[in-house]
Structure formats: structure tokens, C-alpha cells
Short mmCIF file of C-alpha atoms and ligand atoms in Angstrom, two decimals:
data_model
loop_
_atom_site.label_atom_id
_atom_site.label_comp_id
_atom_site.label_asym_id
_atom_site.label_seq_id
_atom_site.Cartn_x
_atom_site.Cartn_y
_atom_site.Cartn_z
CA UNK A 22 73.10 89.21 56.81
CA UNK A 23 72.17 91.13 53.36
CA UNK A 24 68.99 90.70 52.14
CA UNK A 25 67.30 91.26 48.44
CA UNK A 26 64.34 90.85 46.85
CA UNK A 27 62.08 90.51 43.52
CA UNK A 28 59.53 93.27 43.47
CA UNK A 29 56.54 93.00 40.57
CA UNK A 30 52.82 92.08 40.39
CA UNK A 31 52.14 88.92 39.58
CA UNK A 32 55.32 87.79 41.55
CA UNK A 33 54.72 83.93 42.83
CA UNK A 34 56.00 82.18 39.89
CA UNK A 35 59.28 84.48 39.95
CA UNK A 36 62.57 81.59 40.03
CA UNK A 37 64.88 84.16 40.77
CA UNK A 38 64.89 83.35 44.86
CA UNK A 39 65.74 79.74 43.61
CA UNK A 40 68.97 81.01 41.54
CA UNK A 41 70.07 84.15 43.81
CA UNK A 42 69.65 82.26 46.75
CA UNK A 43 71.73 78.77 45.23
CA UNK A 44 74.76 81.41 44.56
CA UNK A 45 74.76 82.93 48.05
CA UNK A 46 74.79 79.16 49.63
CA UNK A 47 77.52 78.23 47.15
CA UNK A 48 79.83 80.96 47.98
CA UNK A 49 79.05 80.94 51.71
CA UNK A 50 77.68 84.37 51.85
CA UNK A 51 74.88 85.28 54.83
CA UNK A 52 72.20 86.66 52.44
CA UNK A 53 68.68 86.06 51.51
CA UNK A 54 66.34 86.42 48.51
CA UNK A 55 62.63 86.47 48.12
CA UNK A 56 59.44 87.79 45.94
CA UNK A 57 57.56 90.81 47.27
CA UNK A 58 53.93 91.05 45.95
CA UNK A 59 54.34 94.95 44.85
CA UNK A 60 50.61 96.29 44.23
CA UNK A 61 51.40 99.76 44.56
CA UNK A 62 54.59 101.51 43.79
CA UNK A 63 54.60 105.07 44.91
CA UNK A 64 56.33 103.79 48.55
CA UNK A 65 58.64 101.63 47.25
CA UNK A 66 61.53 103.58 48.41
CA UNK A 67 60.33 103.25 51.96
CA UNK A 68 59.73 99.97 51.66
CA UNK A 69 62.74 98.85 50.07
CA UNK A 70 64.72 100.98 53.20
CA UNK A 71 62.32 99.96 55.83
CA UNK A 72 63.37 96.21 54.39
CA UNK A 73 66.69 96.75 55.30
CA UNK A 74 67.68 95.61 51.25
CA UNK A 75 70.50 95.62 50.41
CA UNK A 76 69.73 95.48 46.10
CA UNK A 77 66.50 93.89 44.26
CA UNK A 78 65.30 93.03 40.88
CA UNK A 79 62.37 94.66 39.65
CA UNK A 80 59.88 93.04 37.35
CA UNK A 81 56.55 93.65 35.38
CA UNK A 82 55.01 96.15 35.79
CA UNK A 83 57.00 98.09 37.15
CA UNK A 84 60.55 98.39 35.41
CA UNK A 85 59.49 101.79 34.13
CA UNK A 86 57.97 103.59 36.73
CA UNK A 87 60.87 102.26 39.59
CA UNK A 88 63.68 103.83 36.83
CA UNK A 89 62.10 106.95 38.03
CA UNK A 90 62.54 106.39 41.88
CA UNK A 91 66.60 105.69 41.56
CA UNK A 92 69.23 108.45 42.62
CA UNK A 93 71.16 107.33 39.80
CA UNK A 94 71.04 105.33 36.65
CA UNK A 95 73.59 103.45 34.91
CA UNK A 96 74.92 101.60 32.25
CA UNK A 97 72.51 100.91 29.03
CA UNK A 98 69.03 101.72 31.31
CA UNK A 99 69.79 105.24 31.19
CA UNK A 100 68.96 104.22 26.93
CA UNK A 101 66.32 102.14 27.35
CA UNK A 102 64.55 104.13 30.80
CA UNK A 103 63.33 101.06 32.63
CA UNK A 104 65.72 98.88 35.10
CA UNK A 105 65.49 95.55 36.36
CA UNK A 106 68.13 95.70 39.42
CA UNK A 107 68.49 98.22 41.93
CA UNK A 108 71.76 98.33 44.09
CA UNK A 109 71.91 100.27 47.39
CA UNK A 110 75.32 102.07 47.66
CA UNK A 111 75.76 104.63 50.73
CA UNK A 112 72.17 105.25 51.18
CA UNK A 113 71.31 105.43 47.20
CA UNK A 114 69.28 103.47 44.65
CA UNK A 115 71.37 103.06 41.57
CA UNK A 116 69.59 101.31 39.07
CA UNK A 117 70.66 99.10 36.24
CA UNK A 118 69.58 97.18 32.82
CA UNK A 119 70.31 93.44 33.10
CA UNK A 120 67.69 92.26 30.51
CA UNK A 121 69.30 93.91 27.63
CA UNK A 122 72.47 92.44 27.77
CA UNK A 123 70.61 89.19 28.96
CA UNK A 124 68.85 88.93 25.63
CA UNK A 125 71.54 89.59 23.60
CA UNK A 126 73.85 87.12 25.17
CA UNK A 127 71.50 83.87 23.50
CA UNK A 128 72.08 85.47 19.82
CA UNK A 129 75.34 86.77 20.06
CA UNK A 130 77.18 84.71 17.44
CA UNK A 131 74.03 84.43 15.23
CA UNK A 132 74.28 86.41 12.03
CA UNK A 133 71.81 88.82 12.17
CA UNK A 134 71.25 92.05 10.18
CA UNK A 135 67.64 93.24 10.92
CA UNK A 136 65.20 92.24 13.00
CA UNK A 137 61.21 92.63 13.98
CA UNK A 138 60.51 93.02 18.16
CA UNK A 139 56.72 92.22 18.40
CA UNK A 140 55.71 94.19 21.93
CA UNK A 141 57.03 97.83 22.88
CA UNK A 142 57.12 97.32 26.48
CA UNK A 143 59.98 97.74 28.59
CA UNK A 144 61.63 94.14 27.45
CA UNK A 145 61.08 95.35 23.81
CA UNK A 146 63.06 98.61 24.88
CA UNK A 147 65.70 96.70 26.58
CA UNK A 148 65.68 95.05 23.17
CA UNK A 149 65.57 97.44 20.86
CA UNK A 150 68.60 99.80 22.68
CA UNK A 151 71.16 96.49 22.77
CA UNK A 152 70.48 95.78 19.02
CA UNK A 153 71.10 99.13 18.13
CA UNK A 154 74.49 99.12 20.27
CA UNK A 155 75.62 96.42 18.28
CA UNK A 156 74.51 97.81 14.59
CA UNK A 157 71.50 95.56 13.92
CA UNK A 158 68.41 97.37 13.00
CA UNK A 159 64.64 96.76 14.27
CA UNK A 160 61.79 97.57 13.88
CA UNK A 161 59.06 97.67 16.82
CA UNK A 162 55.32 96.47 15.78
CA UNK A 163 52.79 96.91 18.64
CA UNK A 164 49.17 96.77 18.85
CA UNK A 165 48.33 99.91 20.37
CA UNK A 166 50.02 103.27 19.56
CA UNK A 167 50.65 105.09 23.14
CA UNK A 168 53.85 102.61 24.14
CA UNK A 169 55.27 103.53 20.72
CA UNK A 170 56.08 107.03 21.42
CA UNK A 171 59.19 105.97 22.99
CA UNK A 172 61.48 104.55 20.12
CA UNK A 173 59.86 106.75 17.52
CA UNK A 174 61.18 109.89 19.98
CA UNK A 175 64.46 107.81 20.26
CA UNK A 176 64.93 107.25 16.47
CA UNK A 177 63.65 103.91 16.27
CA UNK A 178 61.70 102.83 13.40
CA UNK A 179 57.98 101.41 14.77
CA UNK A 180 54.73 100.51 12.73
CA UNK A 181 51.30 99.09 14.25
CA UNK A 182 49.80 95.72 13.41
CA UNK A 183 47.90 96.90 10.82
CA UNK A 184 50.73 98.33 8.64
CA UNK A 185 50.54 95.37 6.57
CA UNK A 186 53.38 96.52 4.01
CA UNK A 187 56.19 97.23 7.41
CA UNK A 188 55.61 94.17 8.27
CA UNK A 189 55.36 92.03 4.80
CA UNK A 190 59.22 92.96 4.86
CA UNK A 191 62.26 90.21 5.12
CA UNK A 192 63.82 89.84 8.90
CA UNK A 193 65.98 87.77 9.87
CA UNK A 194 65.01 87.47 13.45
CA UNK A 195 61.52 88.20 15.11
CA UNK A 196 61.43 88.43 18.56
CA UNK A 197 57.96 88.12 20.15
CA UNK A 198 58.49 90.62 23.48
CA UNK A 199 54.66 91.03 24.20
CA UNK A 200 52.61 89.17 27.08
CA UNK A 201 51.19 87.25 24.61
CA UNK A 202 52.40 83.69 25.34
CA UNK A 203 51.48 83.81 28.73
CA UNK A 204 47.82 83.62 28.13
CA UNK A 205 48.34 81.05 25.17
CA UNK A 206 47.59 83.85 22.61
CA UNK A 207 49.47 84.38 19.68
CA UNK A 208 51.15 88.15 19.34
CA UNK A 209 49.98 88.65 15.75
CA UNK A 210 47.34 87.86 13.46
CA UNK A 211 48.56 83.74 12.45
CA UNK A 212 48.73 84.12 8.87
CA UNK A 213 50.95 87.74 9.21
CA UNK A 214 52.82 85.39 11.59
CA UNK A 215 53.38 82.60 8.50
CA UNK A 216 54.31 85.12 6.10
CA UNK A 217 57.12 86.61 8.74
CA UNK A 218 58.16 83.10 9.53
CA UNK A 219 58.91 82.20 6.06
CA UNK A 220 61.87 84.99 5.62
CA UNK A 221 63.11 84.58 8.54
CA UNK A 222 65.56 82.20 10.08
CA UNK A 223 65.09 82.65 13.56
CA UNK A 224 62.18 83.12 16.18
CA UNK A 225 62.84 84.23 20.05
CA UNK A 226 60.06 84.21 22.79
CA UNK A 227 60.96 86.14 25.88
CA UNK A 228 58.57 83.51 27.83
CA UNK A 229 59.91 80.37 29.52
CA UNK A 230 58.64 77.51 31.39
CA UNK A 231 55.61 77.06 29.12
CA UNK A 232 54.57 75.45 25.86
CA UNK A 233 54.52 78.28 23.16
CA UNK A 234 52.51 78.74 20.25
CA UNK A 235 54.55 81.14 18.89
CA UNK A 236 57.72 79.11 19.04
CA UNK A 237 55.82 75.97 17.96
CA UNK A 238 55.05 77.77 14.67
CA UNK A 239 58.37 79.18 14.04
CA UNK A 240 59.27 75.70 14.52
CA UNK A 241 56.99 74.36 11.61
CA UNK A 242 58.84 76.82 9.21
CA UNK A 243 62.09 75.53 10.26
CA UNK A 244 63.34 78.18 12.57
CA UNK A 245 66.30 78.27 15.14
CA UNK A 246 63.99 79.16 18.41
CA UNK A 247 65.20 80.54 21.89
CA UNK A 248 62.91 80.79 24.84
CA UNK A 249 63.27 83.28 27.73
CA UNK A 250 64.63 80.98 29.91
CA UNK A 251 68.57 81.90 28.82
CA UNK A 252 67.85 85.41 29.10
CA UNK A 253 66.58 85.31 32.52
CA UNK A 254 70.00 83.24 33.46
CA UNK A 255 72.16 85.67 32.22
CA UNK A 256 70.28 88.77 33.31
CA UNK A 257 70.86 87.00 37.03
CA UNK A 258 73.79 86.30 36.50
CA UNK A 259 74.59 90.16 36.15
CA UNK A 260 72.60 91.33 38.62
CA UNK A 261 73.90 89.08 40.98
CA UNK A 262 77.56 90.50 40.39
CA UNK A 263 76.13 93.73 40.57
CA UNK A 264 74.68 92.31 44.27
CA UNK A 265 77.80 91.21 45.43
CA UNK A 266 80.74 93.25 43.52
CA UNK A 267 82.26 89.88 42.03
CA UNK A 268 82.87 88.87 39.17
CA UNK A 269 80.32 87.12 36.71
CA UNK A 270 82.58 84.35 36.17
CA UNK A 271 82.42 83.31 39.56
CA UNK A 272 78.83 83.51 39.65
CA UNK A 273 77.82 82.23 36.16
CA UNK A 274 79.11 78.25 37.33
CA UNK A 275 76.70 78.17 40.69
CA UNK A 276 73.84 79.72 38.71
CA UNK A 277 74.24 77.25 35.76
CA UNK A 278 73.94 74.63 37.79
CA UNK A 279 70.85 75.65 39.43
CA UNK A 280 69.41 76.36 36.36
CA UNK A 281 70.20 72.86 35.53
CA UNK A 282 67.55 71.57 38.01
CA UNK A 283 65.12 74.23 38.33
P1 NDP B 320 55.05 95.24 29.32
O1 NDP B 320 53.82 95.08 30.12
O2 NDP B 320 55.93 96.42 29.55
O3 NDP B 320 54.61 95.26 27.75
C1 NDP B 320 53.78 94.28 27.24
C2 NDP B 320 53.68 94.42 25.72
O4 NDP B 320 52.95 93.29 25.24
C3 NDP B 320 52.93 95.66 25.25
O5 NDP B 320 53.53 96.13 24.07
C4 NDP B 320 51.52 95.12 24.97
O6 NDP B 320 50.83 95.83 23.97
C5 NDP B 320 51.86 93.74 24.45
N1 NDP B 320 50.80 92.74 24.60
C6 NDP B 320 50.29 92.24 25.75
N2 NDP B 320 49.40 91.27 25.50
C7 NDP B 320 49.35 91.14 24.14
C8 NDP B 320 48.61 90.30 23.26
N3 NDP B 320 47.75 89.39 23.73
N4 NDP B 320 48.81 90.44 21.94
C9 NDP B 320 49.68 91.35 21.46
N5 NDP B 320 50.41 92.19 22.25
C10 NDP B 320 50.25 92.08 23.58
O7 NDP B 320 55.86 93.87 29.45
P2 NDP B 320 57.44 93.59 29.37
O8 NDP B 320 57.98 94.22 28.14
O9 NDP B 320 58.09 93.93 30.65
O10 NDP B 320 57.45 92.00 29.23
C11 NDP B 320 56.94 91.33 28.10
C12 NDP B 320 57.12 89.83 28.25
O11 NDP B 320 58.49 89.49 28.32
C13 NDP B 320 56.48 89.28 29.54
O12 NDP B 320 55.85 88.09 29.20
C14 NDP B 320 57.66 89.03 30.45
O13 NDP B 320 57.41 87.98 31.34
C15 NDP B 320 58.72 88.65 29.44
N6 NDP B 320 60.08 88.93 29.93
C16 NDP B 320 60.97 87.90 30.04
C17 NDP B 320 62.26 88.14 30.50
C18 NDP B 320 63.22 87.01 30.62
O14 NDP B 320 64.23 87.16 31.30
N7 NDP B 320 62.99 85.90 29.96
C19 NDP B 320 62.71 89.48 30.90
C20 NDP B 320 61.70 90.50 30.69
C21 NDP B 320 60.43 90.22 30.24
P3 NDP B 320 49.99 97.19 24.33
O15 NDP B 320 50.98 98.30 24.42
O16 NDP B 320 49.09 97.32 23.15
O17 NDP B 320 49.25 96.91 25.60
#
């Protein structure tokens, strides 16, 4: 029997059990998946051993800090410095990026030049790194400075709130990566939000499951929206091929049709 598990504070609305565990059933392999309530992470490597783990995602707030407790890093995270999967090969952590690729999966065939990612937290990095891979510019707005330091040391353009002329620019996408929508709040000031809205031509909120003000605005101007809810399919989807060492394409029909229902 393998077993995995979701580590991040809060954890108890987490749906990836639901999905992980729906593909393990489906392809008749003995493994489990649950949520562990992290609240402090400076054991977590004794933990996830003393466990008996054999891989597990990793979610707010803690993406950045576990990066730093891997033996090895692969893949895009080594970019972006924060993973959301670890696998355990011969005794070591490597740790992966699954939200990058995740994201970019829902906007792949839009036509998209430049783009605005609201939030410069770890989802904003995973962001940020995958749009640069594939040649499309942003530029990250946050409210607070220290989180910043990151993509302006990595070449990344970034302006605060209050830079009123950054952000009175044309984009074609703005992506609203902040906490924001999970308290109801709105990322930005609501009439900088009108003013983005009405250049753009599409709005992406990396929450899902909930009503969104942000969305619901974007929608009033006319938008193309995309919730979070894709992303965190196809970020599974990876990380449960990473899990198992099979291919996504066997995975990606089980987990679609869990997502279906959940
Ligand atoms: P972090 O905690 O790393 O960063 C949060 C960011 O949001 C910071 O930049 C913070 O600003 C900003 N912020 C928080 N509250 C507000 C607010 N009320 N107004 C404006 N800015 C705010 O979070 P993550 O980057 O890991 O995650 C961000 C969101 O994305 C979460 O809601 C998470 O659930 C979601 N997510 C969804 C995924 C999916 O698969 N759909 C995958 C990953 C994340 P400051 O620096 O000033 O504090």
C-alpha cells in the first residue's frame, strides 16, 4: 500500500483526496490520499518519513518554505522556488511545479501578448515563470513591497497598487493570483479594476468553488473568465503521474470524470 498526502494550513476544504484517490480506485492501485493539517513546518521531513509517504502535494502556505526542505528540485520550480508535489525516490524528496503548467494549460490557445498577475505569492510566481517560458510578458502588481523582491531580482517587471500609470496600461489578460476572493474582497481598488477590465479581453481567478466578485465584474465588461477550478485538475493530473510514473493520458480520463461530480 503507498500512501500520499496534502500538506497546508487551512487544509479541510482541499478536493485533492477526492481526485487522487478516484484515480488510484480506477486503475486498481493499493494507495491512499488524505489532508494533513500542517501548522508548523520545520519537521516536515520527519513527518512525511515517519508517514511512511510515498509523494504529497503541498499547499498554502507553505509551497515556499517546503522547496527548501527537498534533496532535489526539478523541472520549472527550480524558476519559480516554490513546489507543490514532492516525490520520494530512494530515500529523497524531489520536488516539483505542477501549478505552473496547470495554469497555463486553461489559456493555452488564447492569444495573448501581455498580461497583469494581481498577487506575488507563490501561484503568481508559478505564473509569472510559465508566461515567460512561452514569450508573453507580465507584469506583477502587489500590495505590499517585501514579496516583490523576487521577480524584480529575476528580471520581472513589478509595480505596487499605487503606481497608478503601470497599471492604467492595456493587457490583454489579468489574472487575479492574490487571496483575495476567498474572503469576498476584491484584489484592487474597483474603479482601477473597471479601467483594467475595459482593455482587456480576458479575466482569470485562481479561486474555485465560490461565487467571485472579481470574475463577476470582468464578466460585466464582457470578458472570457476562467476560475481555478481547471488549474487545480490539471496540476493533479501531473502530480499524479509524477505519483505513479504513468503517463498523464492515462490519468487525465479517471480524473475528468471525478471532476465531473465533485
Ligand atoms: P500566497 O499566500 O503565497 O500569496 C498571497 C498573495 O495575495 C500575496 O501577494 C498577498 O499580498 C495577496 N493578498 C492576500 N489577500 C489580499 C487582499 N485582500 N487584497 C489584495 N491582495 C491580497 O498565496 P498563493 O500565491 O499560494 O495563492 C494565492 C491564491 O491562489 C489562493 O487563493 C490559492 O487558493 C489560489 N491557488 C489556486 C490554485 C488552483 O489550482 N486553482 C493553485 C494555487 C493557488 P501581500 O504580499 O501584500 O500579503
Amino acid at each position: 500500500m503507498q500512501f500520499f498526502a496534502v500538506f497546508g494550513n487551512p487544509i479541510s476544504h482541499s478536493k485533492s483526496p477526492l481526485l487522487h484517490n478516484y484515480v488510484f480506485y480506477k486503475l486498481g492501485i493499493e494507495a491512499r490520499y488524505t489532508r494533513y493539517l500542517l501548522e508548523k513546518s520545520h519537521n516536515f521531513r520527519d513527518l512525511f518519513f515517519s508517514l511512511g509517504l510515498s509523494g504529497a502535494n503541498i499547499t498554502l502556505p507553505y509551497k515556499e518554505i517546503l522547496f527548501e526542505y527537498c534533496d532535489e528540485i526539478r523541472g520549472i520550480a527550480n524558476n519559480i522556488g516554490a513546489i507543490n508535489t514532492i516525490v520520494k525516490k530512494d530515500s529523497k524528496l524531489i520536488g516539483y511545479n505542477t501549478d505552473a503548467n496547470g495554469f497555463f494549460k486553461n489559456i493555452e490557445y488564447e492569444r495573448i501578448k501581455n498580461a497583469l498577475i494581481l498577487g506575488a505569492g507563490g501561484s503568481a510566481r508559478a505564473i509569472a515563470c510559465i508566461l515567460r517560458e512561452h514569450n508573453i510578458t507580465p507584469l506583477i502588481a502587489n500590495r505590499s513591497p517585501s514579496k516583490l523582491q523576487f521577480f524584480k531580482q529575476n528580471g520581472f517587471e513589478v509595480c505596487l497598487y499605487d503606481d497608478t500609470l503601470a497599471l492604467s496600461q492595456s493587457f490583454d489578460i489579468i489574472i487575479n493570483a492574490t487571496s483575495s476572493s476567498i474572503n469576498g474582497e476584491l484584489p484592487l481598488e474597483e474603479s482601477l479594476l473597471h479601467l483594467l477590465f475595459s482593455h482587456a479581453t480576458i479575466a482569470f481567478d485562481l479561486m474555485y468553488g465560490k461565487e467571485c466578485k472579481f470574475l463577476t465584474l470582468a464578466q460585466n465588461h464582457n470578458l472570457k473568465t476562467y476560475d481555478g477550478a481547471k488549474m487545480l485538475l490539471y496540476q493533479a493530473i501531473t502530480a499524479s503521474s509524477l505519483f505513479l510514473d504513468t503517463k498523464e493520458d492515462k490519468i487525465a480520463k479517471y480524473m475528468n470524470e471525478i471532476y465531473e461530480i465533485i
